[in-house]
Amino acid sequence: GSAVLSWTAAINNGSPITGYTVTGAPGGSCTAVAPATTCTTGPLTNGTAYTFTVTAGNAGGTSPASLASAPITPAGPPLAPTGVTATPGNAAAAVSWSAPANNGSAITGYTVTGIPAGGGASVGCLTTGALACTVSGLTNGTAYAFTVTATNAVGTSGASASASATPFVLSQPAVPLPGGAGTAAVQIGAPPGCTAGSMLFNTTIPPGAPAGATFPLGVFRFTATGAGCANATLSVQITYPAGSLSGLQPYKYGPPSTGAAPLWFAHGSLAADSVTYAVTDNGVGDNDTTLAEIADPFAPVLLAAAPAGVASIPTLSEWGVMLLSLLVGALGLGRVGRRRRSAVA
């Protein structure tokens, strides 16, 4: 909002110089009493280019104006960002905002700061111009207040108004199991902007299940949608009634790798009465090929065991097959030789 001007003293032409006057275009002026050769002009508009001329005065009058200065553009730190929002997710929050006036100098970056309720270490993220970033490593269930500052070549703005968010894991403590087998507790961890819903167990089995497999606890399904789901990996934990997972194995229906055809494949891990697994949008386990939409069948499967007392049929390795072939060939040659010797006799 101002400019400091300086110049070389004029030749007085026989009468002492009494002062100087600075005139700016498109505005701004200041004066200096001789022998000073500097003054500060303002108020100026940040972001507007100005040029300045100087005249000298003495008892004989006022000099012609000097040549104009090179243009200068006054600037200050940016104003504070506005419109801050915070969207919570699993151990994270997505923060976005609107760009403020740059106050005459281009904004070079933004800093997001989150303060947990009740005190504690601050968290945050940085951008070099983007108007959003995700703060991760948060504690689920703890409220955070987020503010944003903007920075340019001159300095850093004040903090924006705050926006609050509380990270969380979607939890359904009692989802009914089919056939009156009780209920299961389900937790789904999704990133900000990805909403999971439609959680249920049923007895509709996708095709291609392992031969002889049964599904005593049904098939679990959920869907997830929202921009935050795009290419995201969701974590799922299901806790079944005590002892109900004994002898079962975690299986999933869907593509076992990105772009693969859906099928049943072993997936997830068991710990006591809980199963934990992950599903990735348009990747492992996702049965909806639309970006940012996830569909997820999963089940603990009881695989059929071999009947008691029935031994499995042994098989030969590749080397075993080769050795057997050589042995059969040798026996054949031996028989031919004996027949020839009998014929000669």
Short mmCIF file of C-alpha atoms in Angstrom, two decimals:
data_model
loop_
_atom_site.label_atom_id
_atom_site.label_comp_id
_atom_site.label_asym_id
_atom_site.label_seq_id
_atom_site.Cartn_x
_atom_site.Cartn_y
_atom_site.Cartn_z
CA GLY A 1 0.00 0.00 0.00
CA SER A 2 2.97 2.36 -0.23
CA ALA A 3 6.29 3.03 -1.94
CA VAL A 4 9.56 4.52 -0.71
CA LEU A 5 11.05 6.94 -3.28
CA SER A 6 14.61 8.25 -3.44
CA TRP A 7 16.49 10.43 -5.92
CA THR A 8 19.70 12.33 -6.50
CA ALA A 9 19.74 15.95 -5.30
CA ALA A 10 19.10 18.51 -8.03
CA ILE A 11 21.53 21.29 -9.02
CA ASN A 12 20.25 24.38 -7.18
CA ASN A 13 21.10 26.80 -10.00
CA GLY A 14 22.26 29.52 -7.64
CA SER A 15 19.54 29.29 -4.93
CA PRO A 16 19.37 26.66 -2.18
CA ILE A 17 16.79 23.95 -2.79
CA THR A 18 14.04 24.09 -0.20
CA GLY A 19 12.21 20.82 -0.92
CA TYR A 20 11.04 18.15 -3.34
CA THR A 21 7.62 16.92 -4.49
CA VAL A 22 6.98 13.37 -5.71
CA THR A 23 4.00 12.72 -7.97
CA GLY A 24 2.79 9.22 -8.87
CA ALA A 25 0.73 7.95 -11.78
CA PRO A 26 -2.02 6.84 -11.55
CA GLY A 27 -1.85 8.34 -8.05
CA GLY A 28 0.13 8.85 -4.86
CA SER A 29 2.41 11.67 -3.77
CA CYS A 30 4.76 12.79 -1.03
CA THR A 31 7.10 15.69 -0.22
CA ALA A 32 10.53 16.01 1.36
CA VAL A 33 12.22 19.06 2.93
CA ALA A 34 15.76 19.58 1.65
CA PRO A 35 18.33 18.28 2.10
CA ALA A 36 16.32 14.99 2.38
CA THR A 37 16.14 13.05 -0.89
CA THR A 38 13.62 10.35 0.07
CA CYS A 39 9.95 10.10 1.05
CA THR A 40 7.17 7.49 1.38
CA THR A 41 4.09 7.79 -0.78
CA GLY A 42 0.67 6.25 -0.16
CA PRO A 43 -1.93 5.02 0.08
CA LEU A 44 -1.43 2.98 -3.08
CA THR A 45 -3.46 0.06 -4.40
CA ASN A 46 -1.69 -3.28 -4.11
CA GLY A 47 -1.41 -5.01 -7.46
CA THR A 48 -1.47 -1.75 -9.45
CA ALA A 49 1.66 -0.57 -11.28
CA TYR A 50 2.85 2.99 -10.57
CA THR A 51 5.52 5.35 -11.95
CA PHE A 52 6.85 8.45 -10.17
CA THR A 53 8.44 11.80 -11.06
CA VAL A 54 10.15 14.34 -8.79
CA THR A 55 10.38 18.15 -8.91
CA ALA A 56 12.70 20.38 -6.87
CA GLY A 57 11.84 23.83 -5.52
CA ASN A 58 13.88 26.92 -4.46
CA ALA A 59 13.32 30.65 -4.13
CA GLY A 60 13.36 30.93 -7.88
CA GLY A 61 10.55 28.44 -8.49
CA THR A 62 9.98 24.77 -9.31
CA SER A 63 12.09 22.64 -11.62
CA PRO A 64 10.73 20.58 -14.50
CA ALA A 65 9.76 17.00 -13.54
CA SER A 66 12.41 14.34 -13.59
CA LEU A 67 12.22 11.39 -15.90
CA ALA A 68 9.68 8.83 -14.65
CA SER A 69 10.85 6.02 -12.46
CA ALA A 70 10.62 2.40 -13.53
CA PRO A 71 7.17 0.97 -12.76
CA ILE A 72 6.66 -0.64 -9.36
CA THR A 73 3.72 -2.71 -8.09
CA PRO A 74 3.06 -2.54 -4.35
CA ALA A 75 2.00 -5.80 -2.67
CA GLY A 76 1.23 -7.25 0.74
CA PRO A 77 0.61 -10.66 2.30
CA PRO A 78 -2.53 -12.40 0.99
CA LEU A 79 -5.85 -12.07 2.71
CA ALA A 80 -7.02 -15.11 4.67
CA PRO A 81 -8.67 -17.96 2.71
CA THR A 82 -12.44 -18.26 2.97
CA GLY A 83 -15.08 -20.97 2.73
CA VAL A 84 -13.08 -23.62 4.58
CA THR A 85 -14.76 -27.04 4.83
CA ALA A 86 -13.55 -30.29 6.42
CA THR A 87 -14.94 -33.73 5.48
CA PRO A 88 -14.06 -36.58 7.89
CA GLY A 89 -13.14 -40.16 7.04
CA ASN A 90 -11.19 -43.03 8.54
CA ALA A 91 -8.28 -41.41 10.48
CA ALA A 92 -8.30 -38.52 8.00
CA ALA A 93 -10.09 -35.35 6.94
CA ALA A 94 -10.29 -33.71 3.52
CA VAL A 95 -10.01 -29.91 3.83
CA SER A 96 -10.92 -27.48 1.04
CA TRP A 97 -11.20 -23.68 0.77
CA SER A 98 -11.61 -20.71 -1.57
CA ALA A 99 -8.65 -18.65 -2.75
CA PRO A 100 -8.36 -15.19 -1.18
CA ALA A 101 -7.22 -11.94 -2.84
CA ASN A 102 -3.48 -12.20 -3.37
CA ASN A 103 -2.91 -8.54 -2.41
CA GLY A 104 -0.62 -7.81 -5.34
CA SER A 105 1.63 -10.88 -5.30
CA ALA A 106 0.75 -14.34 -6.62
CA ILE A 107 -0.04 -16.92 -3.94
CA THR A 108 2.62 -19.60 -3.80
CA GLY A 109 1.04 -22.05 -1.36
CA TYR A 110 -1.38 -22.87 1.43
CA THR A 111 -0.92 -24.41 4.87
CA VAL A 112 -3.66 -26.38 6.65
CA THR A 113 -3.38 -26.74 10.42
CA GLY A 114 -5.56 -29.01 12.54
CA ILE A 115 -5.79 -28.77 16.32
CA PRO A 116 -7.32 -31.70 18.24
CA ALA A 117 -10.01 -30.94 20.80
CA GLY A 118 -8.59 -30.90 24.29
CA GLY A 119 -5.10 -30.01 23.09
CA GLY A 120 -2.26 -32.03 21.64
CA ALA A 121 0.11 -31.89 18.70
CA SER A 122 -1.11 -30.08 15.62
CA VAL A 123 -1.45 -31.86 12.27
CA GLY A 124 -1.72 -30.53 8.77
CA CYS A 125 -0.89 -30.58 5.08
CA LEU A 126 0.58 -28.22 2.47
CA THR A 127 -0.19 -27.38 -1.16
CA THR A 128 1.63 -25.29 -3.76
CA GLY A 129 -1.57 -23.79 -5.08
CA ALA A 130 -4.24 -26.49 -4.93
CA LEU A 131 -7.34 -25.52 -2.95
CA ALA A 132 -7.68 -28.84 -1.10
CA CYS A 133 -5.59 -31.45 0.69
CA THR A 134 -6.15 -34.42 3.00
CA VAL A 135 -4.83 -34.49 6.56
CA SER A 136 -4.07 -38.08 7.60
CA GLY A 137 -2.85 -39.78 10.76
CA LEU A 138 -5.79 -38.50 12.82
CA THR A 139 -7.41 -40.20 15.80
CA ASN A 140 -10.89 -41.55 15.10
CA GLY A 141 -13.48 -40.08 17.43
CA THR A 142 -11.45 -36.94 18.19
CA ALA A 143 -12.72 -33.59 16.90
CA TYR A 144 -10.24 -31.40 15.02
CA ALA A 145 -10.48 -27.69 14.17
CA PHE A 146 -8.86 -26.85 10.82
CA THR A 147 -7.64 -23.43 9.64
CA VAL A 148 -5.86 -22.39 6.44
CA THR A 149 -3.28 -19.70 5.68
CA ALA A 150 -2.05 -18.44 2.29
CA THR A 151 1.50 -17.39 1.43
CA ASN A 152 2.99 -15.17 -1.31
CA ALA A 153 6.37 -13.54 -1.90
CA VAL A 154 5.61 -10.85 0.68
CA GLY A 155 4.41 -12.98 3.56
CA THR A 156 1.68 -15.19 5.05
CA SER A 157 -1.94 -14.32 5.67
CA GLY A 158 -3.77 -14.56 8.92
CA ALA A 159 -5.61 -17.80 9.63
CA SER A 160 -9.00 -18.47 8.10
CA ALA A 161 -12.13 -19.15 10.09
CA SER A 162 -11.99 -22.74 11.37
CA ALA A 163 -13.93 -25.79 10.21
CA SER A 164 -14.39 -28.86 12.41
CA ALA A 165 -14.39 -32.57 11.58
CA THR A 166 -14.30 -35.78 13.62
CA PRO A 167 -12.65 -38.77 11.86
CA PHE A 168 -14.53 -42.06 12.24
CA VAL A 169 -14.95 -45.69 11.22
CA LEU A 170 -18.46 -46.59 10.09
CA SER A 171 -19.76 -49.08 12.67
CA GLN A 172 -22.85 -51.27 12.74
CA PRO A 173 -22.78 -53.27 15.97
CA ALA A 174 -25.59 -55.75 15.23
CA VAL A 175 -26.14 -56.73 11.59
CA PRO A 176 -28.47 -59.79 11.49
CA LEU A 177 -27.03 -63.08 10.22
CA PRO A 178 -29.27 -65.34 8.10
CA GLY A 179 -31.20 -68.22 9.62
CA GLY A 180 -31.37 -66.72 13.09
CA ALA A 181 -27.64 -67.28 13.66
CA GLY A 182 -27.37 -64.08 15.69
CA THR A 183 -25.73 -60.81 14.68
CA ALA A 184 -22.29 -59.61 13.58
CA ALA A 185 -20.54 -56.32 14.32
CA VAL A 186 -19.23 -54.60 11.19
CA GLN A 187 -16.68 -51.77 10.93
CA ILE A 188 -15.75 -50.17 7.60
CA GLY A 189 -12.93 -47.68 7.30
CA ALA A 190 -13.35 -45.40 4.29
CA PRO A 191 -11.49 -42.24 3.21
CA PRO A 192 -13.15 -38.81 3.37
CA GLY A 193 -15.92 -38.40 0.82
CA CYS A 194 -16.53 -42.16 0.51
CA THR A 195 -19.79 -43.27 2.12
CA ALA A 196 -20.42 -46.94 2.86
CA GLY A 197 -23.94 -48.27 3.22
CA SER A 198 -26.39 -51.11 2.45
CA MET A 199 -24.67 -53.53 4.84
CA LEU A 200 -26.38 -56.93 5.06
CA PHE A 201 -25.95 -60.70 5.21
CA ASN A 202 -27.98 -62.98 2.95
CA THR A 203 -27.92 -66.45 1.42
CA THR A 204 -27.53 -65.44 -2.24
CA ILE A 205 -24.27 -67.15 -3.25
CA PRO A 206 -22.38 -65.78 -6.28
CA PRO A 207 -21.56 -68.48 -8.86
CA GLY A 208 -18.37 -70.55 -8.93
CA ALA A 209 -18.03 -71.34 -5.22
CA PRO A 210 -15.40 -74.00 -4.35
CA ALA A 211 -16.72 -77.54 -4.85
CA GLY A 212 -18.59 -78.77 -1.79
CA ALA A 213 -18.35 -75.41 -0.01
CA THR A 214 -21.08 -74.30 2.35
CA PHE A 215 -21.82 -70.86 3.76
CA PRO A 216 -23.09 -71.32 7.33
CA LEU A 217 -22.92 -67.58 8.11
CA GLY A 218 -24.24 -66.34 4.77
CA VAL A 219 -22.64 -63.80 2.46
CA PHE A 220 -21.85 -60.26 3.60
CA ARG A 221 -22.45 -57.40 1.19
CA PHE A 222 -22.06 -53.63 1.26
CA THR A 223 -21.82 -50.77 -1.23
CA ALA A 224 -19.82 -47.54 -1.10
CA THR A 225 -20.14 -44.41 -3.23
CA GLY A 226 -18.81 -40.86 -3.38
CA ALA A 227 -15.95 -38.98 -5.00
CA GLY A 228 -13.63 -40.03 -2.17
CA CYS A 229 -14.09 -43.70 -3.15
CA ALA A 230 -12.22 -43.26 -6.45
CA ASN A 231 -9.33 -45.77 -6.47
CA ALA A 232 -9.56 -45.95 -2.66
CA THR A 233 -8.93 -49.01 -0.50
CA LEU A 234 -11.50 -49.67 2.23
CA SER A 235 -10.78 -51.80 5.31
CA VAL A 236 -13.48 -54.11 6.65
CA GLN A 237 -13.68 -55.93 9.99
CA ILE A 238 -16.52 -58.32 10.83
CA THR A 239 -16.85 -59.82 14.31
CA TYR A 240 -19.07 -62.92 14.37
CA PRO A 241 -20.69 -64.69 17.34
CA ALA A 242 -18.18 -66.46 19.59
CA GLY A 243 -16.90 -69.72 18.13
CA SER A 244 -18.86 -69.46 14.89
CA LEU A 245 -15.72 -69.16 12.71
CA SER A 246 -14.27 -72.48 13.86
CA GLY A 247 -13.20 -74.48 10.79
CA LEU A 248 -14.07 -71.71 8.34
CA GLN A 249 -11.82 -69.91 5.88
CA PRO A 250 -12.18 -66.29 4.63
CA TYR A 251 -13.11 -66.14 0.96
CA LYS A 252 -14.15 -63.29 -1.28
CA TYR A 253 -16.00 -63.06 -4.56
CA GLY A 254 -14.69 -60.56 -7.08
CA PRO A 255 -11.62 -59.83 -9.20
CA PRO A 256 -8.50 -61.20 -7.46
CA SER A 257 -6.43 -58.58 -9.29
CA THR A 258 -7.13 -55.37 -11.18
CA GLY A 259 -8.95 -56.12 -14.43
CA ALA A 260 -9.42 -59.83 -13.70
CA ALA A 261 -12.74 -61.64 -14.05
CA PRO A 262 -14.65 -62.09 -10.76
CA LEU A 263 -14.37 -65.43 -8.96
CA TRP A 264 -14.14 -66.87 -5.46
CA PHE A 265 -10.63 -66.56 -3.98
CA ALA A 266 -9.05 -66.80 -0.54
CA HIS A 267 -8.84 -63.29 0.94
CA GLY A 268 -8.56 -61.78 4.41
CA SER A 269 -7.32 -62.95 7.79
CA LEU A 270 -8.93 -64.52 10.84
CA ALA A 271 -8.24 -63.58 14.46
CA ALA A 272 -10.43 -65.23 17.10
CA ASP A 273 -14.00 -64.31 16.10
CA SER A 274 -13.08 -61.53 13.66
CA VAL A 275 -12.34 -61.42 9.95
CA THR A 276 -10.40 -58.50 8.44
CA TYR A 277 -10.01 -57.81 4.73
CA ALA A 278 -9.69 -54.95 2.21
CA VAL A 279 -11.42 -54.04 -1.04
CA THR A 280 -10.11 -51.53 -3.60
CA ASP A 281 -12.24 -49.48 -5.97
CA ASN A 282 -11.84 -50.91 -9.48
CA GLY A 283 -9.26 -53.30 -8.02
CA VAL A 284 -9.05 -56.37 -5.80
CA GLY A 285 -12.50 -57.48 -4.69
CA ASP A 286 -14.60 -54.67 -6.21
CA ASN A 287 -17.55 -56.01 -8.23
CA ASP A 288 -18.64 -52.64 -9.62
CA THR A 289 -16.56 -51.40 -12.56
CA THR A 290 -17.82 -47.83 -12.22
CA LEU A 291 -15.16 -45.51 -10.81
CA ALA A 292 -15.91 -44.40 -7.23
CA GLU A 293 -18.58 -47.09 -6.74
CA ILE A 294 -17.81 -50.27 -4.78
CA ALA A 295 -19.83 -53.47 -4.46
CA ASP A 296 -18.47 -56.17 -2.16
CA PRO A 297 -19.62 -59.78 -1.56
CA PHE A 298 -17.60 -61.62 1.12
CA ALA A 299 -18.09 -64.82 3.15
CA PRO A 300 -16.35 -67.16 5.58
CA VAL A 301 -16.61 -70.51 3.75
CA LEU A 302 -16.75 -74.06 5.09
CA LEU A 303 -14.75 -76.10 2.57
CA ALA A 304 -15.67 -79.76 2.13
CA ALA A 305 -13.16 -82.21 3.69
CA ALA A 306 -12.18 -85.57 2.15
CA PRO A 307 -14.38 -88.49 3.43
CA ALA A 308 -12.93 -90.21 6.51
CA GLY A 309 -10.82 -93.30 5.79
CA VAL A 310 -10.54 -92.62 2.06
CA ALA A 311 -6.99 -92.21 0.89
CA SER A 312 -6.28 -89.69 -1.81
CA ILE A 313 -5.16 -90.94 -5.21
CA PRO A 314 -1.39 -90.52 -5.53
CA THR A 315 -0.06 -88.49 -8.42
CA LEU A 316 3.27 -88.50 -10.20
CA SER A 317 5.57 -85.57 -10.53
CA GLU A 318 6.92 -84.56 -13.92
CA TRP A 319 10.20 -86.42 -13.21
CA GLY A 320 8.25 -89.45 -12.07
CA VAL A 321 6.34 -89.53 -15.33
CA MET A 322 9.62 -89.33 -17.31
CA LEU A 323 11.22 -92.17 -15.33
CA LEU A 324 8.12 -94.32 -15.71
CA SER A 325 8.17 -93.73 -19.48
CA LEU A 326 11.84 -94.81 -19.69
CA LEU A 327 11.12 -97.92 -17.63
CA VAL A 328 8.19 -98.91 -19.84
CA GLY A 329 10.33 -98.38 -22.93
CA ALA A 330 13.15 -100.54 -21.55
CA LEU A 331 10.73 -103.35 -20.74
CA GLY A 332 9.34 -103.19 -24.26
CA LEU A 333 12.80 -103.45 -25.83
CA GLY A 334 13.64 -106.43 -23.61
CA ARG A 335 10.57 -108.32 -24.76
CA VAL A 336 11.35 -107.66 -28.45
CA GLY A 337 14.93 -108.95 -27.95
CA ARG A 338 13.70 -112.19 -26.36
CA ARG A 339 11.27 -112.77 -29.21
CA ARG A 340 14.04 -112.34 -31.80
CA ARG A 341 16.34 -114.81 -30.00
CA SER A 342 13.52 -117.36 -29.81
CA ALA A 343 12.86 -117.02 -33.55
CA VAL A 344 16.58 -117.62 -34.42
CA ALA A 345 16.73 -120.69 -32.20
#
